[in-house]
Tab-separated table of N, CA and C in Angstrom:
chain	number	residue	atom	x	y	z
A	3	MET	N	0.885	-0.968	-0.051
A	3	MET	CA	0.241	0.129	0.147
A	3	MET	C	0.866	0.673	0.062
A	4	ASN	N	0.373	2.133	-0.962
A	4	ASN	CA	1.488	3.356	-0.846
A	4	ASN	C	0.166	4.862	-0.478
A	5	GLN	N	0.285	4.484	0.531
A	5	GLN	CA	-0.786	5.794	0.829
A	5	GLN	C	-0.481	7.527	0.567
A	6	ILE	N	0.508	7.482	1.132
A	6	ILE	CA	1.301	8.610	1.149
A	6	ILE	C	1.517	9.118	-0.371
A	7	GLY	N	1.987	8.400	-1.418
A	7	GLY	CA	2.668	8.660	-2.545
A	7	GLY	C	1.010	8.785	-3.141
A	8	ASP	N	-0.252	7.959	-2.990
A	8	ASP	CA	-1.307	7.850	-3.534
A	8	ASP	C	-1.882	9.086	-3.754
A	9	ASN	N	-1.574	9.797	-2.147
A	9	ASN	CA	-2.264	10.863	-1.606
A	9	ASN	C	-1.649	12.020	-2.256
A	10	ILE	N	-0.070	12.013	-2.514
A	10	ILE	CA	0.630	13.324	-3.194
A	10	ILE	C	0.109	13.029	-4.744
A	11	LYS	N	-0.243	12.295	-5.544
A	11	LYS	CA	-0.513	11.519	-6.763
A	11	LYS	C	-2.305	12.407	-7.056
A	12	LEU	N	-2.675	12.308	-6.182
A	12	LEU	CA	-4.277	12.916	-6.353
A	12	LEU	C	-4.149	14.341	-6.052
A	13	LEU	N	-3.269	14.856	-4.666
A	13	LEU	CA	-3.269	16.185	-4.983
A	13	LEU	C	-2.684	16.898	-6.108
A	14	ARG	N	-1.576	16.528	-6.634
A	14	ARG	CA	-0.752	17.364	-7.645
A	14	ARG	C	-1.807	17.090	-9.043
A	15	LYS	N	-2.765	16.014	-9.265
A	15	LYS	CA	-3.734	15.915	-10.391
A	15	LYS	C	-4.759	16.806	-10.121
A	16	GLY	N	-5.409	16.686	-8.806
A	16	GLY	CA	-6.399	17.574	-8.530
A	16	GLY	C	-6.078	18.884	-8.912
A	17	MET	N	-4.797	19.751	-8.982
A	17	MET	CA	-4.180	20.999	-9.049
A	17	MET	C	-4.207	20.879	-10.608
A	18	ARG	N	-4.086	19.696	-11.199
A	18	ARG	CA	-3.413	20.103	-12.650
A	18	ARG	C	-2.382	20.305	-13.461
A	19	LEU	N	-1.624	19.894	-12.141
A	19	LEU	CA	0.059	19.928	-12.187
A	19	LEU	C	0.902	18.862	-12.599
A	20	THR	N	1.979	19.201	-13.645
A	20	THR	CA	2.823	17.861	-14.122
A	20	THR	C	3.716	17.867	-13.036
A	21	GLN	N	4.094	16.230	-13.020
A	21	GLN	CA	5.216	16.110	-12.170
A	21	GLN	C	6.220	17.295	-12.063
A	22	THR	N	6.851	17.457	-13.333
A	22	THR	CA	7.985	18.214	-13.303
A	22	THR	C	7.544	19.944	-12.626
A	23	ASP	N	6.368	20.220	-13.130
A	23	ASP	CA	6.161	21.690	-12.392
A	23	ASP	C	5.858	21.383	-10.808
A	24	PHE	N	4.965	20.371	-10.192
A	24	PHE	CA	4.854	19.817	-9.071
A	24	PHE	C	5.971	19.795	-7.926
A	25	SER	N	6.956	18.949	-9.206
A	25	SER	CA	8.337	18.755	-8.121
A	25	SER	C	9.333	19.822	-8.334
A	26	LYS	N	9.184	20.825	-8.783
A	26	LYS	CA	9.901	22.093	-8.867
A	26	LYS	C	9.462	22.967	-7.934
A	27	SER	N	8.236	22.974	-7.758
A	27	SER	CA	7.448	23.885	-6.653
A	27	SER	C	7.578	23.571	-5.437
A	28	ILE	N	7.731	22.276	-4.868
A	28	ILE	CA	7.935	21.634	-4.032
A	28	ILE	C	9.696	21.489	-3.689
A	29	GLY	N	10.545	21.657	-4.437
A	29	GLY	CA	11.811	21.499	-4.514
A	29	GLY	C	12.609	20.185	-4.449
A	30	ILE	N	11.879	19.093	-5.140
A	30	ILE	CA	12.546	17.965	-5.417
A	30	ILE	C	12.918	17.614	-6.878
A	31	SER	N	13.336	16.668	-7.484
A	31	SER	CA	13.481	16.354	-8.667
A	31	SER	C	12.457	15.499	-9.166
A	32	GLN	N	12.033	15.835	-10.428
A	32	GLN	CA	10.496	15.308	-11.140
A	32	GLN	C	10.798	13.298	-10.703
A	33	GLY	N	11.979	12.987	-11.065
A	33	GLY	CA	12.268	11.576	-10.557
A	33	GLY	C	12.113	10.797	-9.369
A	34	THR	N	12.391	11.956	-8.088
A	34	THR	CA	12.056	11.500	-6.528
A	34	THR	C	10.649	11.873	-6.556
A	35	LEU	N	9.633	12.688	-7.061
A	35	LEU	CA	8.490	12.704	-7.280
A	35	LEU	C	7.393	11.399	-8.083
A	36	SER	N	8.553	11.106	-8.850
A	36	SER	CA	7.665	9.706	-9.327
A	36	SER	C	7.793	8.548	-8.534
A	37	ASP	N	9.054	8.516	-7.700
A	37	ASP	CA	9.658	7.361	-6.763
A	37	ASP	C	8.377	7.296	-5.669
A	38	ILE	N	8.129	8.625	-5.478
A	38	ILE	CA	7.162	8.410	-4.500
A	38	ILE	C	6.034	8.333	-4.719
A	39	GLU	N	5.191	9.054	-5.964
A	39	GLU	CA	4.049	8.538	-6.211
A	39	GLU	C	3.946	7.098	-6.669
A	40	GLN	N	5.166	6.663	-7.033
A	40	GLN	CA	4.917	4.872	-7.441
A	40	GLN	C	5.151	3.911	-6.062
A	41	GLY	N	5.417	4.539	-4.744
A	41	GLY	CA	5.869	3.772	-3.552
A	41	GLY	C	6.940	3.169	-3.812
A	42	HIS	N	7.783	3.828	-4.768
A	42	HIS	CA	9.298	2.919	-4.530
A	42	HIS	C	10.170	3.913	-3.512
A	43	CYS	N	9.754	4.901	-2.945
A	43	CYS	CA	10.349	5.704	-1.425
A	43	CYS	C	8.934	6.126	-1.020
A	44	ASN	N	9.498	6.845	0.483
A	44	ASN	CA	8.395	7.763	0.989
A	44	ASN	C	8.878	9.106	1.033
A	45	PRO	N	8.270	10.279	0.817
A	45	PRO	CA	8.649	11.546	0.969
A	45	PRO	C	9.387	12.331	2.347
A	46	SER	N	10.554	12.668	2.048
A	46	SER	CA	11.221	13.433	3.553
A	46	SER	C	10.269	14.212	4.287
A	47	VAL	N	10.389	14.674	5.378
A	47	VAL	CA	9.618	15.095	6.049
A	47	VAL	C	9.532	16.548	5.285
A	48	GLU	N	10.746	17.073	5.368
A	48	GLU	CA	11.141	18.364	4.315
A	48	GLU	C	9.840	18.765	3.331
A	49	THR	N	9.915	17.611	2.581
A	49	THR	CA	9.264	17.503	1.206
A	49	THR	C	7.347	17.521	1.694
A	50	VAL	N	7.224	16.675	2.574
A	50	VAL	CA	5.903	16.689	2.912
A	50	VAL	C	5.538	18.202	3.605
A	51	LEU	N	6.505	19.125	4.095
A	51	LEU	CA	6.130	20.242	4.791
A	51	LEU	C	6.276	21.299	3.354
A	52	SER	N	7.182	20.811	2.315
A	52	SER	CA	6.850	21.961	1.434
A	52	SER	C	5.867	21.883	0.890
A	53	ILE	N	5.439	20.725	0.658
A	53	ILE	CA	4.117	20.668	-0.256
A	53	ILE	C	2.731	21.134	0.633
A	54	HIS	N	2.743	21.223	1.901
A	54	HIS	CA	2.024	21.920	3.267
A	54	HIS	C	1.995	23.130	2.873
A	55	GLU	N	3.240	23.882	3.186
A	55	GLU	CA	3.522	25.410	2.837
A	55	GLU	C	2.954	26.313	1.241
A	56	GLN	N	3.181	25.045	0.335
A	56	GLN	CA	3.223	25.676	-0.808
A	56	GLN	C	2.176	25.969	-1.501
A	57	TYR	N	0.911	24.502	-0.586
A	57	TYR	CA	0.145	24.210	-1.485
A	57	TYR	C	-1.282	24.565	-0.277
A	58	GLY	N	-1.149	25.015	1.072
A	58	GLY	CA	-1.570	24.977	2.000
A	58	GLY	C	-2.593	23.477	2.445
A	59	VAL	N	-1.976	22.731	1.784
A	59	VAL	CA	-2.831	21.275	2.333
A	59	VAL	C	-2.328	21.097	3.731
A	60	SER	N	-3.339	20.239	4.261
A	60	SER	CA	-3.052	19.756	5.819
A	60	SER	C	-2.202	18.315	5.835
A	61	LEU	N	-0.869	18.432	6.643
A	61	LEU	CA	-0.030	17.361	6.853
A	61	LEU	C	-1.492	16.246	6.939
A	62	GLU	N	-2.452	16.251	7.630
A	62	GLU	CA	-3.211	14.758	7.412
A	62	GLU	C	-3.481	14.440	6.532
A	63	LEU	N	-3.863	15.360	5.491
A	63	LEU	CA	-4.577	15.537	4.144
A	63	LEU	C	-3.254	14.377	3.163
A	64	ILE	N	-2.172	14.978	3.667
A	64	ILE	CA	-1.092	14.253	2.555
A	64	ILE	C	-0.497	12.880	3.288
A	65	LEU	N	-0.438	13.128	4.720
A	65	LEU	CA	-0.406	11.782	5.265
A	65	LEU	C	-1.652	10.466	5.135
A	66	LYS	N	-2.590	11.067	5.595
A	66	LYS	CA	-3.686	10.400	5.857
A	66	LYS	C	-4.639	10.202	4.631
A	67	GLY	N	-4.759	11.019	3.918
A	67	GLY	CA	-5.524	11.072	2.818
A	67	GLY	C	-7.032	11.436	3.103
A	68	SER	N	-7.318	11.833	3.833
A	68	SER	CA	-8.820	11.877	4.581
A	68	SER	C	-9.398	13.085	3.335
A	69	GLU	N	-10.486	12.834	2.577
A	69	GLU	CA	-11.080	13.537	2.004
A	69	GLU	C	-10.315	14.134	0.954
A	70	VAL	N	-9.282	13.485	0.974
A	70	VAL	CA	-8.105	13.795	-0.462
A	70	VAL	C	-8.951	14.425	-1.780
A	71	GLY	N	-9.974	13.743	-2.506
A	71	GLY	CA	-10.577	14.473	-3.717
A	71	GLY	C	-11.508	15.734	-3.767
A	72	GLN	N	-12.303	15.619	-2.233
A	72	GLN	CA	-13.138	16.680	-2.145
A	72	GLN	C	-12.471	18.130	-1.849
A	73	ALA	N	-11.043	17.765	-1.039
A	73	ALA	CA	-10.115	19.072	-0.255
A	73	ALA	C	-9.398	19.279	-1.761
A	74	THR	N	-8.883	18.355	-2.337
A	74	THR	CA	-8.353	19.026	-3.506
A	74	THR	C	-9.230	20.078	-4.513
A	75	LYS	N	-10.266	19.558	-5.026
A	75	LYS	CA	-11.330	20.166	-5.479
A	75	LYS	C	-11.067	22.010	-4.899
A	76	LEU	N	-11.947	21.667	-3.793
A	76	LEU	CA	-12.100	22.902	-3.027
A	76	LEU	C	-10.743	23.866	-3.232
A	77	HIS	N	-9.453	23.100	-3.047
A	77	HIS	CA	-8.393	24.011	-2.492
A	77	HIS	C	-8.105	24.328	-4.388
A	78	PHE	N	-7.871	23.629	-5.338
A	78	PHE	CA	-7.919	23.994	-6.665
A	78	PHE	C	-8.904	25.281	-6.974
A	79	ASN	N	-10.198	25.183	-6.718
A	79	ASN	CA	-11.347	25.912	-6.883
A	79	ASN	C	-11.011	27.441	-6.113
A	80	ASP	N	-10.406	27.403	-5.254
A	80	ASP	CA	-10.386	28.426	-4.450
A	80	ASP	C	-8.736	29.162	-4.891
A	81	ARG	N	-8.008	28.358	-5.398
A	81	ARG	CA	-6.852	28.801	-5.895
A	81	ARG	C	-7.045	29.661	-7.427
A	82	ARG	N	-7.752	28.817	-7.954
A	82	ARG	CA	-8.237	29.678	-9.409
A	82	ARG	C	-8.896	30.853	-9.021
A	83	LYS	N	-10.005	30.945	-8.322
A	83	LYS	CA	-10.594	32.111	-8.077
A	83	LYS	C	-9.583	33.240	-7.432
A	84	ASN	N	-8.685	33.082	-6.381
A	84	ASN	CA	-7.832	33.997	-6.248
A	84	ASN	C	-6.788	34.506	-7.500
A	85	GLU	N	-6.460	33.394	-8.238
A	85	GLU	CA	-5.758	33.764	-9.415
A	85	GLU	C	-6.320	34.520	-10.047
A	86	GLU	N	-7.737	34.407	-10.350
A	86	GLU	CA	-8.379	35.148	-11.386
A	86	GLU	C	-8.659	36.432	-10.877
A	87	GLU	N	-8.738	36.770	-9.444
A	87	GLU	CA	-8.873	37.860	-9.005
A	87	GLU	C	-7.965	39.029	-9.150
A	88	LEU	N	-6.345	38.182	-8.707
A	88	LEU	CA	-5.293	38.762	-8.641
A	88	LEU	C	-5.136	39.706	-10.374
A	89	ILE	N	-5.561	38.325	-11.354
A	89	ILE	CA	-5.258	38.999	-12.554
A	89	ILE	C	-6.130	40.187	-12.977
A	90	GLU	N	-7.408	40.769	-12.659
A	90	GLU	CA	-8.533	41.550	-12.535
A	90	GLU	C	-7.384	42.878	-11.784
A	91	VAL	N	-6.710	42.893	-10.687
A	91	VAL	CA	-6.143	43.864	-9.980
A	91	VAL	C	-4.697	44.070	-11.037
A	92	ILE	N	-4.276	43.188	-11.387
A	92	ILE	CA	-3.283	43.517	-12.336
A	92	ILE	C	-3.194	44.351	-13.082
A	93	LYS	N	-4.719	44.087	-13.662
A	93	LYS	CA	-5.366	44.895	-14.972
A	93	LYS	C	-5.174	46.265	-14.758
A	94	MET	N	-5.495	46.802	-13.500
A	94	MET	CA	-5.504	48.199	-12.993
A	94	MET	C	-4.126	48.812	-12.543
A	95	LEU	N	-3.209	48.195	-12.557
A	95	LEU	CA	-2.371	48.765	-11.684
A	95	LEU	C	-1.411	49.387	-12.471
A	96	SER	N	-0.470	50.489	-12.075
A	96	SER	CA	0.467	51.246	-13.102
A	96	SER	C	1.504	50.243	-13.096
A	97	LEU	N	1.853	51.064	-14.198
A	97	LEU	CA	3.311	50.383	-14.492
A	97	LEU	C	4.343	50.088	-13.401
A	98	GLU	N	4.866	51.098	-12.787
A	98	GLU	CA	5.614	51.021	-11.487
A	98	GLU	C	5.109	50.347	-10.571
A	99	THR	N	3.720	50.376	-10.129
A	99	THR	CA	3.445	49.506	-9.218
A	99	THR	C	3.250	48.084	-9.730
A	100	LEU	N	3.412	47.541	-11.200
A	100	LEU	CA	3.337	46.585	-11.528
A	100	LEU	C	4.563	45.804	-11.598
A	101	LEU	N	5.553	46.078	-11.607
A	101	LEU	CA	7.007	45.900	-11.512
A	101	LEU	C	7.159	45.775	-9.854
A	102	ASP	N	6.574	46.491	-9.086
A	102	ASP	CA	6.716	46.399	-7.819
A	102	ASP	C	6.302	45.282	-7.125
A	103	LEU	N	4.952	44.912	-7.956
A	103	LEU	CA	4.289	43.864	-7.243
A	103	LEU	C	5.450	42.728	-7.872
A	104	LEU	N	5.779	42.681	-9.273
A	104	LEU	CA	6.692	41.616	-9.786
A	104	LEU	C	8.177	41.265	-8.938
A	105	ASP	N	8.574	42.096	-8.361
A	105	ASP	CA	9.714	42.490	-7.634
A	105	ASP	C	9.377	41.443	-6.019
A	106	TYR	N	8.350	41.730	-5.946
A	106	TYR	CA	7.740	41.177	-4.381
A	106	TYR	C	7.440	40.015	-4.696
A	107	ALA	N	6.610	39.078	-5.794
A	107	ALA	CA	6.232	38.205	-5.978
A	107	ALA	C	7.930	37.031	-6.437
A	108	LYS	N	8.987	37.384	-6.958
A	108	LYS	CA	9.912	36.757	-7.204
A	108	LYS	C	10.384	36.660	-5.697
A	109	TYR	N	10.811	37.812	-5.193
A	109	TYR	CA	11.190	37.352	-3.847
A	109	TYR	C	10.543	36.515	-3.073
A	110	LYS	N	9.198	36.601	-3.085
A	110	LYS	CA	8.822	35.182	-1.999
A	110	LYS	C	8.867	34.099	-2.706
A	111	HIS	N	8.734	33.884	-4.236
A	111	HIS	CA	9.255	32.663	-4.505
A	111	HIS	C	10.386	31.936	-4.173
A	112	ASN	N	11.393	33.098	-4.329
A	112	ASN	CA	12.708	32.297	-3.638
A	112	ASN	C	12.680	32.126	-2.329
A	113	LYS	N	12.167	32.769	-1.309
A	113	LYS	CA	11.993	32.419	0.073
A	113	LYS	C	11.086	30.867	0.174
A	114	ILE	N	10.356	30.983	-0.753
A	114	ILE	CA	10.281	29.468	-0.667
A	114	ILE	C	10.916	28.192	-1.153
A	115	ARG	N	11.559	28.613	-2.102
A	115	ARG	CA	12.191	27.564	-2.830
A	115	ARG	C	13.362	27.458	-1.793
A	116	GLU	N	13.936	28.709	-0.965
A	116	GLU	CA	15.062	28.080	0.166
A	116	GLU	C	14.857	27.297	1.519
A	117	ARG	N	13.629	27.137	1.523
A	117	ARG	CA	12.841	26.465	2.444
A	117	ARG	C	13.592	25.143	2.823
């Protein structure tokens, strides 16, 4: 039984992410993610925490899979709504403010990758 790997795969697919995109976002190689999803190895604590922090998914959901399908759908829908709202706000920004926002987004992205 590969419960954790299956849960991670369900989460990733529920968010419509490729193994490559998902693995980059959590700081592991695509090959490692593939091994985890296939049950060849378990994720490290750091990997589980990275998924938790990057995607706002509970540790219980990753480890135990309680209500994985429904939680993934809700998370994905919330994320999509937030992204759509952000795009609308971005369209109204001045170029200077847009560049400031871009710098901030890059800074936050780098901070997450450093973890």
